[in-house]
Tab-separated table of C-alpha atoms in Angstrom:
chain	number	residue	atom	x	y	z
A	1	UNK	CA	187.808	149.709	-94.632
A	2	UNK	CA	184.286	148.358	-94.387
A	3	UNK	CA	181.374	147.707	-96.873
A	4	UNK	CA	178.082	149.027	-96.662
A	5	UNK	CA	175.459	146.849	-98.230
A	6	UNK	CA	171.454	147.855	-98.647
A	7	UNK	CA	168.872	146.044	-100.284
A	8	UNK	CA	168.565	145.952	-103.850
A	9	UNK	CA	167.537	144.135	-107.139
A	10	UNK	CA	170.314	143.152	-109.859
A	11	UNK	CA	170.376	143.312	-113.725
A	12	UNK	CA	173.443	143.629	-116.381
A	13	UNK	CA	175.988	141.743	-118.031
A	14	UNK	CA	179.322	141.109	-116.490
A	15	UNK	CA	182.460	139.167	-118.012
A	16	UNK	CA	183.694	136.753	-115.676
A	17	UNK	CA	187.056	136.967	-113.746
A	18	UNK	CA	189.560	134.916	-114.884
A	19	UNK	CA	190.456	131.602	-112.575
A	20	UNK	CA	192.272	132.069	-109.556
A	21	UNK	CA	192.936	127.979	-109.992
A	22	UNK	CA	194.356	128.256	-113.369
A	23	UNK	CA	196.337	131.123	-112.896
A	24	UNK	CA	198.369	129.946	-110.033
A	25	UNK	CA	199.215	126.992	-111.595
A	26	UNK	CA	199.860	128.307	-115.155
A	27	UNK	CA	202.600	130.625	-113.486
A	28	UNK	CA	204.237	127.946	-111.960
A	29	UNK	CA	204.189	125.672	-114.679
A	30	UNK	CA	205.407	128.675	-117.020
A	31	UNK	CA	208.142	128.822	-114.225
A	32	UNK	CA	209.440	125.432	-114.303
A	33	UNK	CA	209.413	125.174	-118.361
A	34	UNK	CA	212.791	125.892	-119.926
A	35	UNK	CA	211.747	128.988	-122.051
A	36	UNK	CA	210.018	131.650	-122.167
A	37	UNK	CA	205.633	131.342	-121.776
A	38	UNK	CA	202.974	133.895	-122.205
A	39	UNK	CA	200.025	133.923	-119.806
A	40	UNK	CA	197.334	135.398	-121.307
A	41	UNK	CA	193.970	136.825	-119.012
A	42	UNK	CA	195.564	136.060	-115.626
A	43	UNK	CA	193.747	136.699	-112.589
A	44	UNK	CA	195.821	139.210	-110.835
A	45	UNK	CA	195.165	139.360	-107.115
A	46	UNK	CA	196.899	139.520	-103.593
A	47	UNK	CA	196.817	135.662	-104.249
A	48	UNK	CA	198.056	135.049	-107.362
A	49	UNK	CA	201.062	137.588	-107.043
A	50	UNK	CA	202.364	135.427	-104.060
A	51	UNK	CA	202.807	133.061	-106.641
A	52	UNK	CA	204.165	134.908	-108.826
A	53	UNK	CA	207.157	136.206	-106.138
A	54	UNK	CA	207.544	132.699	-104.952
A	55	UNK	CA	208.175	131.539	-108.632
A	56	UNK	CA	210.532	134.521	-109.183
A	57	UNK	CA	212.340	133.913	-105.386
A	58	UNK	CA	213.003	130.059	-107.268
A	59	UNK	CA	214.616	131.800	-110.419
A	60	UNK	CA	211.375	132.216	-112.425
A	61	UNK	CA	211.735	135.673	-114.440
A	62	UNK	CA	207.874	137.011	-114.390
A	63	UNK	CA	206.852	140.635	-116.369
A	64	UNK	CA	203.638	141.733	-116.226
A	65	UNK	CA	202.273	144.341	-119.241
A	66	UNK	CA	198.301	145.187	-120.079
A	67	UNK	CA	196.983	142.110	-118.454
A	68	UNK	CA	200.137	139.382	-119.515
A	69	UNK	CA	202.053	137.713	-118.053
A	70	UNK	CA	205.624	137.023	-119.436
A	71	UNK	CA	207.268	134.176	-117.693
A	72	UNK	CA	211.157	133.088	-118.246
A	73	UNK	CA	211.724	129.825	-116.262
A	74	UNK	CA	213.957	126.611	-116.302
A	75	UNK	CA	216.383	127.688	-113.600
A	76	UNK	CA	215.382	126.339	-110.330
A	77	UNK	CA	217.265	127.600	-107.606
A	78	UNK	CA	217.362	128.123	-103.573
A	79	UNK	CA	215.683	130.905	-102.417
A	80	UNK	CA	217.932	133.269	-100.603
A	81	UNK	CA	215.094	134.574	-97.955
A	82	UNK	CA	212.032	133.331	-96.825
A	83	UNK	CA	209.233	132.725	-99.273
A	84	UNK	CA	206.062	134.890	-98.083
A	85	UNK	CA	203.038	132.756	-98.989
A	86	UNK	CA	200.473	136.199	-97.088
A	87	UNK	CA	197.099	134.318	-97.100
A	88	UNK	CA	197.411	131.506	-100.086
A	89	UNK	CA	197.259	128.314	-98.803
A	90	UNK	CA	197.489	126.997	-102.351
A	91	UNK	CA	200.901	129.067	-103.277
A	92	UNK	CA	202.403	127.082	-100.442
A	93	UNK	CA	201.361	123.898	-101.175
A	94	UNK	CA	202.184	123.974	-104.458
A	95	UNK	CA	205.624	125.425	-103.910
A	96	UNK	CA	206.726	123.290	-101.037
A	97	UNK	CA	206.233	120.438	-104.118
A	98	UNK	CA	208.921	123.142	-105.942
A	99	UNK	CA	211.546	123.183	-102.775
A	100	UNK	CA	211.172	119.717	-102.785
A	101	UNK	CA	212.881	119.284	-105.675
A	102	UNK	CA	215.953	121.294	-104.177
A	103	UNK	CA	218.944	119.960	-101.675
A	104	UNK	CA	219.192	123.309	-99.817
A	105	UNK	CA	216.526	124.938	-96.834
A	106	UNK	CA	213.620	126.474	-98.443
A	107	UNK	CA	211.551	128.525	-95.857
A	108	UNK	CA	207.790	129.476	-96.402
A	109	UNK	CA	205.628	132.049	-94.155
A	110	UNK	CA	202.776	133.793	-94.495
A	111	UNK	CA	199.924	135.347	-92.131
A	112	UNK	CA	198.795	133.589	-88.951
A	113	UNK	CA	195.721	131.944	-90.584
A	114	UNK	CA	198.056	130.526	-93.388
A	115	UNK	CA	200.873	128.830	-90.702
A	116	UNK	CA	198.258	127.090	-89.602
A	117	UNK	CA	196.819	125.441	-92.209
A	118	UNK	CA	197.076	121.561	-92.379
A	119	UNK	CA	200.357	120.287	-93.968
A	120	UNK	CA	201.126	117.045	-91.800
A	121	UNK	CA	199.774	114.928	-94.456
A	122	UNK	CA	201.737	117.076	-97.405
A	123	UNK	CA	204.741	116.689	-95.176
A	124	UNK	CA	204.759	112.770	-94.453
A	125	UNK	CA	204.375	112.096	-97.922
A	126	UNK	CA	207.601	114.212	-98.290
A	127	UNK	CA	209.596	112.742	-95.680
A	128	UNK	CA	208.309	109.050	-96.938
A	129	UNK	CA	210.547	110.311	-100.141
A	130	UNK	CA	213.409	111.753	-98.415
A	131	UNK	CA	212.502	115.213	-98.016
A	132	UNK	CA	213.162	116.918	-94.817
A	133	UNK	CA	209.794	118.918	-93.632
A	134	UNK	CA	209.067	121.161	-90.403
A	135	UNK	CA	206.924	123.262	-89.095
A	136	UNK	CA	207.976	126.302	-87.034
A	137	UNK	CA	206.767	129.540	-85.237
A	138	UNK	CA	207.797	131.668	-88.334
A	139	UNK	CA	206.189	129.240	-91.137
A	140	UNK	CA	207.524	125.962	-92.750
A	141	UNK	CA	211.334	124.573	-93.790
A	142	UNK	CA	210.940	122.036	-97.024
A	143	UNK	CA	214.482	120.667	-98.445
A	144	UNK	CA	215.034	117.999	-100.661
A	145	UNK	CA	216.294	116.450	-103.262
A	146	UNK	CA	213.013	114.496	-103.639
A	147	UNK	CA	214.331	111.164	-105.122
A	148	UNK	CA	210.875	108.855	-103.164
A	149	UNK	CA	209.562	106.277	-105.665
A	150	UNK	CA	205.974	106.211	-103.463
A	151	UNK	CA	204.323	108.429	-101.451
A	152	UNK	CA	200.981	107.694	-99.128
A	153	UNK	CA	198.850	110.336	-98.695
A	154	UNK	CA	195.286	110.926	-97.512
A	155	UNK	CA	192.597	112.679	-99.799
A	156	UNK	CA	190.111	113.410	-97.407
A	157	UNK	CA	192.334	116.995	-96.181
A	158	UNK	CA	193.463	118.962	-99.653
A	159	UNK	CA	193.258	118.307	-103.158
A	160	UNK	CA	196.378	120.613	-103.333
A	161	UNK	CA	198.513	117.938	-101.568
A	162	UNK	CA	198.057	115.533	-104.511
A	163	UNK	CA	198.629	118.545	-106.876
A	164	UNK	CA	201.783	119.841	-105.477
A	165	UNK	CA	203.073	116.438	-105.969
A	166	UNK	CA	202.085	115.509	-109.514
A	167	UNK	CA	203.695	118.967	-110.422
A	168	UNK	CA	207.137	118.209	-109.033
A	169	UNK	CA	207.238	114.608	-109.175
A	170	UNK	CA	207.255	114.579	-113.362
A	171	UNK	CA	210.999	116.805	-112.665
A	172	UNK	CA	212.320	113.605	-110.168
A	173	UNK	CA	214.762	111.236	-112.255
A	174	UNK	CA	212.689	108.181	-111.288
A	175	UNK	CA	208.499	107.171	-111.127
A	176	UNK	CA	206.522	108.370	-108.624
A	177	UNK	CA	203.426	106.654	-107.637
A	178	UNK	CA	201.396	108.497	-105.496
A	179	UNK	CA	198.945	106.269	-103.198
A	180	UNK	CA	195.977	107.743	-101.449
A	181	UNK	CA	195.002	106.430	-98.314
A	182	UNK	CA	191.520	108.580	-97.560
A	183	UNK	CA	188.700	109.365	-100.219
A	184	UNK	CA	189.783	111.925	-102.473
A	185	UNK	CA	188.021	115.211	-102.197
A	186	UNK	CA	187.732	117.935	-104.538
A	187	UNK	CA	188.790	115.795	-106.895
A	188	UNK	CA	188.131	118.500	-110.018
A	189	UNK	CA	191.162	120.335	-108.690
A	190	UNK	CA	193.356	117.225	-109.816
A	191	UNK	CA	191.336	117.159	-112.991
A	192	UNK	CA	193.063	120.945	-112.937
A	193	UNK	CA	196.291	120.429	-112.254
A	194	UNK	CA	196.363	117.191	-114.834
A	195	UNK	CA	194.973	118.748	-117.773
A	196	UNK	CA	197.399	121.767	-116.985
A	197	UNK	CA	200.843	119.747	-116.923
A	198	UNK	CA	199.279	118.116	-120.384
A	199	UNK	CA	199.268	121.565	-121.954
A	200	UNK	CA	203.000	122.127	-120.558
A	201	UNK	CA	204.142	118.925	-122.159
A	202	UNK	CA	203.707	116.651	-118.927
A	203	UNK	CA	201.985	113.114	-118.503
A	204	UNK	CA	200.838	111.639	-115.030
A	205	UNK	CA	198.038	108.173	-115.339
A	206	UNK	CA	195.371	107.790	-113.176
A	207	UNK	CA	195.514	104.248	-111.042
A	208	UNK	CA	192.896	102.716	-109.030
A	209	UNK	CA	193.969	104.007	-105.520
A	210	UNK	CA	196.175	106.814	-106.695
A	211	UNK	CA	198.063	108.402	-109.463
A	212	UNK	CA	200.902	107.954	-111.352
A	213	UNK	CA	204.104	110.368	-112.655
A	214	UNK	CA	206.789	109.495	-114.868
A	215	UNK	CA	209.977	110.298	-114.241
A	216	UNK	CA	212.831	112.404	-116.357
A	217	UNK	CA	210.165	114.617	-117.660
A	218	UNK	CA	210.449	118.395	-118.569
A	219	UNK	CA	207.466	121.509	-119.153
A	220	UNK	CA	207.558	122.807	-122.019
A	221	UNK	CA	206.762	126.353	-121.981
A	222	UNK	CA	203.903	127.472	-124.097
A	223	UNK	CA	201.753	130.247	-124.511
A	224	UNK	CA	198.130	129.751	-122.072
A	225	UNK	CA	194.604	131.839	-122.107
A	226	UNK	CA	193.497	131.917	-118.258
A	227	UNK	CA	189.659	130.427	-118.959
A	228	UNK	CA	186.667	132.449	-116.642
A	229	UNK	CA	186.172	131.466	-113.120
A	230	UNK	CA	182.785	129.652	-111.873
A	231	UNK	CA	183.953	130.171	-108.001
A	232	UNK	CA	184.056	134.147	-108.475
A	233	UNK	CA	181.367	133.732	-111.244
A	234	UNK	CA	178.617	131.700	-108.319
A	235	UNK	CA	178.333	135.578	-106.477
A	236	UNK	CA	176.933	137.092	-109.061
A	237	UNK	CA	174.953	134.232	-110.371
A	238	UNK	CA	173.799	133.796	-107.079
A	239	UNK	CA	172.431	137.287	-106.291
A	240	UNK	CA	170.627	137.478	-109.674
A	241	UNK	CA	168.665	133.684	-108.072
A	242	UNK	CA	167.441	136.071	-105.468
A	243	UNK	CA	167.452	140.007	-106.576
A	244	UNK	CA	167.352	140.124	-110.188
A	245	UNK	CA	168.711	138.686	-114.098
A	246	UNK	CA	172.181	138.448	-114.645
A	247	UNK	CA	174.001	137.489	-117.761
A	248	UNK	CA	177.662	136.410	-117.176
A	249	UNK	CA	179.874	135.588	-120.439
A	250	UNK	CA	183.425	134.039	-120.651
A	251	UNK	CA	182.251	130.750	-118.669
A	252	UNK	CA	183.010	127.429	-120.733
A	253	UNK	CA	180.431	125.567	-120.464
A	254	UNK	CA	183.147	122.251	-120.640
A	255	UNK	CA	185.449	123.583	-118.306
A	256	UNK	CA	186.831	121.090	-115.439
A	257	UNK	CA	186.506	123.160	-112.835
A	258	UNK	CA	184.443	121.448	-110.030
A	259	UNK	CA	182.679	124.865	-109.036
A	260	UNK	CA	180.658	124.817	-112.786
A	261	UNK	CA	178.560	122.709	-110.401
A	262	UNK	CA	177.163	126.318	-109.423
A	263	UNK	CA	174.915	125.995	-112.530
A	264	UNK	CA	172.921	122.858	-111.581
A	265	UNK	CA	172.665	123.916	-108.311
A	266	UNK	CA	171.081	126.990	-109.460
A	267	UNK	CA	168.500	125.025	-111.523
A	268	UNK	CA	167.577	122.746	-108.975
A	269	UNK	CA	167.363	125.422	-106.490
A	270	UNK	CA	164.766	126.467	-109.428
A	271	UNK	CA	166.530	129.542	-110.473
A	272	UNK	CA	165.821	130.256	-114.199
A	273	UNK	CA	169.111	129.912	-116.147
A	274	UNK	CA	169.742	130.260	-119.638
A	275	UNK	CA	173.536	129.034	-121.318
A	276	UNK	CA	173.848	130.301	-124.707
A	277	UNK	CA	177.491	129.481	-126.172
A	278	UNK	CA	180.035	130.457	-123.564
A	279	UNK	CA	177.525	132.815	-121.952
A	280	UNK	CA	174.898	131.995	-118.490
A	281	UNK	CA	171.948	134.182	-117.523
A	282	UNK	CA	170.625	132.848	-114.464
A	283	UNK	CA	166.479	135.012	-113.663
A	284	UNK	CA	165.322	135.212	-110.276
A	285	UNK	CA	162.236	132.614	-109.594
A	286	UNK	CA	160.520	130.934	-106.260
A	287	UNK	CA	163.171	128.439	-104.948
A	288	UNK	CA	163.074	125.367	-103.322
A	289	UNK	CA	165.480	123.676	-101.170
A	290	UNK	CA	167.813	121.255	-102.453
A	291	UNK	CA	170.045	118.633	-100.610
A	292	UNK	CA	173.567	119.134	-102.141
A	293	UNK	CA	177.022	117.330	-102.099
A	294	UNK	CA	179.705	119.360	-102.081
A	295	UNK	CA	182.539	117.317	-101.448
A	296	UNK	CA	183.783	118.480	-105.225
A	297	UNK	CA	183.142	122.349	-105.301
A	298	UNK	CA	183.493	123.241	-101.218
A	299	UNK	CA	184.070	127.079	-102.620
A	300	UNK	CA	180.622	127.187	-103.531
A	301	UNK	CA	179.370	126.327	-99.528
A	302	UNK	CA	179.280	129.801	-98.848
A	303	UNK	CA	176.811	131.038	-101.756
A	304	UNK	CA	174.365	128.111	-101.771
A	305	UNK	CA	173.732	128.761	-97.952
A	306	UNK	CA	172.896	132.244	-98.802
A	307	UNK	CA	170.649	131.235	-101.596
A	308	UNK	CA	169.498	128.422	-99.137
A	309	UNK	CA	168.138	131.023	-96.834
A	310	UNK	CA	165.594	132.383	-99.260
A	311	UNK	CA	164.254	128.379	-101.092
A	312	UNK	CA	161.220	127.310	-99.444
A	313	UNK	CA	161.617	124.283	-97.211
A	314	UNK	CA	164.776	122.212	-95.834
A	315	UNK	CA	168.383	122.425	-97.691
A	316	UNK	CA	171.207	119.891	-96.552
A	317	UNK	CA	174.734	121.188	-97.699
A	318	UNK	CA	176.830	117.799	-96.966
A	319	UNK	CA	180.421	116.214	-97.570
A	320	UNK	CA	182.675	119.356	-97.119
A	321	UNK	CA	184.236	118.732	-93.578
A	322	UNK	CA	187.026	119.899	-95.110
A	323	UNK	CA	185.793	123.199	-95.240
A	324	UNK	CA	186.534	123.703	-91.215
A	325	UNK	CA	190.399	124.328	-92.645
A	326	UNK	CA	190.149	126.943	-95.050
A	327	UNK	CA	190.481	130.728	-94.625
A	328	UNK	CA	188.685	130.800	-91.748
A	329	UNK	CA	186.054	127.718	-90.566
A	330	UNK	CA	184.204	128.490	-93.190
A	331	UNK	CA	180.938	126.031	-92.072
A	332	UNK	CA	181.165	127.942	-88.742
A	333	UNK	CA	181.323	131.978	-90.394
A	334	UNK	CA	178.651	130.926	-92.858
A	335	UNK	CA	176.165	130.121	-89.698
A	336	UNK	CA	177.708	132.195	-87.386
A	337	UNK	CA	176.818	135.409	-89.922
A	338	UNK	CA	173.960	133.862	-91.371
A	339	UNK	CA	172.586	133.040	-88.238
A	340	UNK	CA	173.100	136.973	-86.935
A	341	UNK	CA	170.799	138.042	-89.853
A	342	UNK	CA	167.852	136.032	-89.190
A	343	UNK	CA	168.354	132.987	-91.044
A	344	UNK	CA	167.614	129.666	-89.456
A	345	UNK	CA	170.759	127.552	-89.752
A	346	UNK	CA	172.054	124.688	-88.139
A	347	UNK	CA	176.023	123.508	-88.221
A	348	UNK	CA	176.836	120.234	-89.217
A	349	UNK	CA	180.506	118.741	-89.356
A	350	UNK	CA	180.535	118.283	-93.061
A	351	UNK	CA	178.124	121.330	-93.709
A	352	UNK	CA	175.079	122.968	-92.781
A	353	UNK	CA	170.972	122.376	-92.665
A	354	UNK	CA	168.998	125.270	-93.867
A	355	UNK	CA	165.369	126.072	-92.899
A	356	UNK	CA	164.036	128.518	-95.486
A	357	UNK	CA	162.218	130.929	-96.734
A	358	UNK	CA	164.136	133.113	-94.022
A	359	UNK	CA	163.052	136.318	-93.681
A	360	UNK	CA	167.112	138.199	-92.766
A	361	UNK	CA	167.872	141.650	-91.588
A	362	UNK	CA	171.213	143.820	-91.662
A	363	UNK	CA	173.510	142.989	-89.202
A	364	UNK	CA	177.816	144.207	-88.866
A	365	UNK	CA	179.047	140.941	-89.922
A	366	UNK	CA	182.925	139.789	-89.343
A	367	UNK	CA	184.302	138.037	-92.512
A	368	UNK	CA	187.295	136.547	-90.480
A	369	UNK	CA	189.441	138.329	-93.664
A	370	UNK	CA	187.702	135.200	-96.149
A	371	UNK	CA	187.316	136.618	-99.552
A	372	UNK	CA	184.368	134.107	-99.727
A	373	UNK	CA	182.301	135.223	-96.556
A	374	UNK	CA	182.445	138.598	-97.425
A	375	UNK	CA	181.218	137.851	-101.203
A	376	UNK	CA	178.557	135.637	-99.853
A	377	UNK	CA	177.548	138.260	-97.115
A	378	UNK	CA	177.764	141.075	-99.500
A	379	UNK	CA	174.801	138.853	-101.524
A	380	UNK	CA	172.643	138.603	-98.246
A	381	UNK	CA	172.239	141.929	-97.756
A	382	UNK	CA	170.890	142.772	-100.902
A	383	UNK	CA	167.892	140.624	-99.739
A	384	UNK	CA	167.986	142.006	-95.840
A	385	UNK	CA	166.121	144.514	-94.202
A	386	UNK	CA	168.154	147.292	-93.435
A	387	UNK	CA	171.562	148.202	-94.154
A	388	UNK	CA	174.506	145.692	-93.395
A	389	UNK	CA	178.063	146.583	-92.935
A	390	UNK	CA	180.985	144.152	-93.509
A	391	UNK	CA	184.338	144.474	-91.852
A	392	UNK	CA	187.221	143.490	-93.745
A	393	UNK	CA	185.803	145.054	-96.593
A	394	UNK	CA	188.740	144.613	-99.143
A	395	UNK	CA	189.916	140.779	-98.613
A	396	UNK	CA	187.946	140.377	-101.962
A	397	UNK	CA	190.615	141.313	-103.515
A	398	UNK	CA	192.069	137.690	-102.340
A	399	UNK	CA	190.409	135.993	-105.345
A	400	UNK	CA	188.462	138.956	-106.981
A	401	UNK	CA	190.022	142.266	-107.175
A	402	UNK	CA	187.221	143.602	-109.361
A	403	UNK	CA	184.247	142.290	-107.265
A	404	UNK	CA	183.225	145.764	-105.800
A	405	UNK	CA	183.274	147.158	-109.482
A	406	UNK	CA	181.129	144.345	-110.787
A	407	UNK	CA	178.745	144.397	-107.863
A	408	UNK	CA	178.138	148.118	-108.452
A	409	UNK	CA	177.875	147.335	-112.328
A	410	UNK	CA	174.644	145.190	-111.788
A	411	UNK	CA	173.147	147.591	-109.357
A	412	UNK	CA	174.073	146.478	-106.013
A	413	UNK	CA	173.932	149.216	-103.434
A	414	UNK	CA	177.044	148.900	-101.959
A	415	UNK	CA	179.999	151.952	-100.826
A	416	UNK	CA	182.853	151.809	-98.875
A	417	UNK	CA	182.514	153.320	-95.844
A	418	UNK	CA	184.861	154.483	-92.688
């Protein structure tokens, strides 16, 4: 299935999709607490319900009825069969931290972009504990029992490294201190996973090179609302910057997700945006380029180089390296399509420089199967001369099963074509 995309202005109101972060973490969480927890708003999407299978494959009982999510958990065992992971790198991070925890083989696989994803540095950290790690042609073998009282790591690769092991180190029966060797990137994603074991009853301290878990803890299961999601949110933010006015509600305007960066991007960029309560309106205006670190919110590289295209004068999108290991290389798809449609765009190894105003035209672009580069591209083309078609035209439904719907909703001139 492809999309067909022609120009057009925005304008509506849209509620925004709940957190593809929060929800993956809240089932498994929900999974590993001794009782029963309710999961209200979760995001469901090809994502999020390999979660929720991997969770069930280690015991987990999950239901799912009008839009909850009814989660039984406290019984970790070994899966009998492989764990299929399909295209979420952060269901297999998160779970390997889960086998871990167990003395028996626990396989993972997935799709051939997601077996080979970087895990050396989750896996040394691992084996520094005990755990036995490889890598193989079908996926990834993880078995424990995790007993490590430090693990090195660096934080310059994933955020979900550190995550997967402040989840399951609070269940070892000793301290874990978890060192980081590198920088830490995307360090919001911690600020994530750390607020979430809070709500499920678990502590882990912040030191000065790392982070801290106590041992002998248990989650306590609890019943969670799934808060909006500024990653999904940025798309339609970011067309109304260039086509239209926009009014998203259900974003908090406290929330520690890194990607609620999209909002001062937006105003630097010039954009007019409004936040009233738990509601953003961002009006289309004359942009300007910005020069923006992204080393917290990489999700967002994808949008702001499509809103770069159309700011007058030079925009530097800088720190995200990390980027080249995500879906696809998402610094190379972003210039690779945004370079087909006119825009001039130069690759950097930690981002991208942006020459605007660019005047782009419809192209057949190749989203590589990235949720985010056919979001993004999908925004393009509603300032590009011409029609555009986008292959791959349902991996949306990755992060954002109702993206098509809420495109169409704010006027977007978009079908699915043969």
């Amino acid at each position: 299935m492809k999309l067909q995309v022609k120009p057009s202005s925005v304008s509506g109101a849209l509620t925004a999709p709940p957190s593809k972060s929060c929800t993956h973490r809240a089932i498994i969480l929900a999974a590993l607490a001794k009782g029963t927890s309710k999961i209200n708003g979760a995001l469901l999407s090809r994502d999020t319900r390999a979660t929720m299978q991997a969770m069930e494959a280690f015991g987990a009982t999950v239901k799912e009825e009008n839009g909850v999510l009814t989660i039984r958990g406290g019984r970790l065992k070994a899966p009998m069969t492989a764990i299929d992971c399909m295209n979420s790198g952060t269901t297999l991070r998160l779970c390997c931290g889960v086998a871990s925890l167990l003395d028996k083989n626990v396989t993972f696989t997935g799709d051939e972009s997601l077996k080979g994803r970087p895990m050396k540095p989750l896996f040394s950290a691992f084996a520094e504990m005990g755990v036995y790690c490889a890598a193989t042609p079908q996926g990834f073998i993880i078995r424990g029992p995790n007993n490590g009282r430090w693990a090195h790591i660096k934080g310059d690769v994933s955020s979900q490294f550190i995550s997967s092991l402040l989840i399951s180190s609070a269940l070892k029966p000793r301290d874990t201190d978890i060192v980081l060797t590198s920088p830490l990137i995307s360090k919001p994603y911690i600020a994530i996973t750390q607020t979430m074991m809070a709500q499920f009853g678990v502590k882990c301290s912040e030191m000065k090179d790392g982070y801290r878990v106590m041992g002998g803890q248990s989650y306590r299961p609890r019943d969670y609302t799934v808060p909006g999601d500024y990653s999904s949110a940025a798309f339609a933010l970011g067309a109304a910057a260039l086509a239209g006015k926009v009014t998203i509600s259900g974003l908090d305007p406290q929330d520690v997700q890194g990607d609620r960066a999209i909002i001062s991007f937006l105003q630097e960029f010039g954009a007019e945006v409004t936040i009233n309560s738990n509601e953003v309106t961002v009006q289309q205006s004359e942009l300007k380029g910005i020069k923006a670190d992204i080393g917290d919110c990489p999700d967002l590289f994808p949008i702001l180089a499509v809103i770069a295209t159309q700011a007058e004068g030079e925009t530097v999108l800088y720190n995200a390296a990390h980027l080249k290991h995500k879906e696809s290389d998402r610094i190379a798809a972003v210039v690779t399509f945004l370079k087909n449609m006119g825009a001039e765009i130069e690759e950097k190894d930690d981002g991208c420089l942006i020459k605007g105003k660019c005047k782009l035209t419809g192209c057949t672009i190749n989203p590589s199967g990235d949720h985010r580069i056919l979001m993004a591209a999908a925004v393009a083309a509603l300032v590009a001369e011409g029609k555009t078609i986008i292959n791959d035209g349902d991996c949306y439904d990755v992060s954002y099963p109702a993206f098509l719907k809420d495109f169409k909703d704010i006027g977007a001139d978009v079908e699915e074509v043969e």
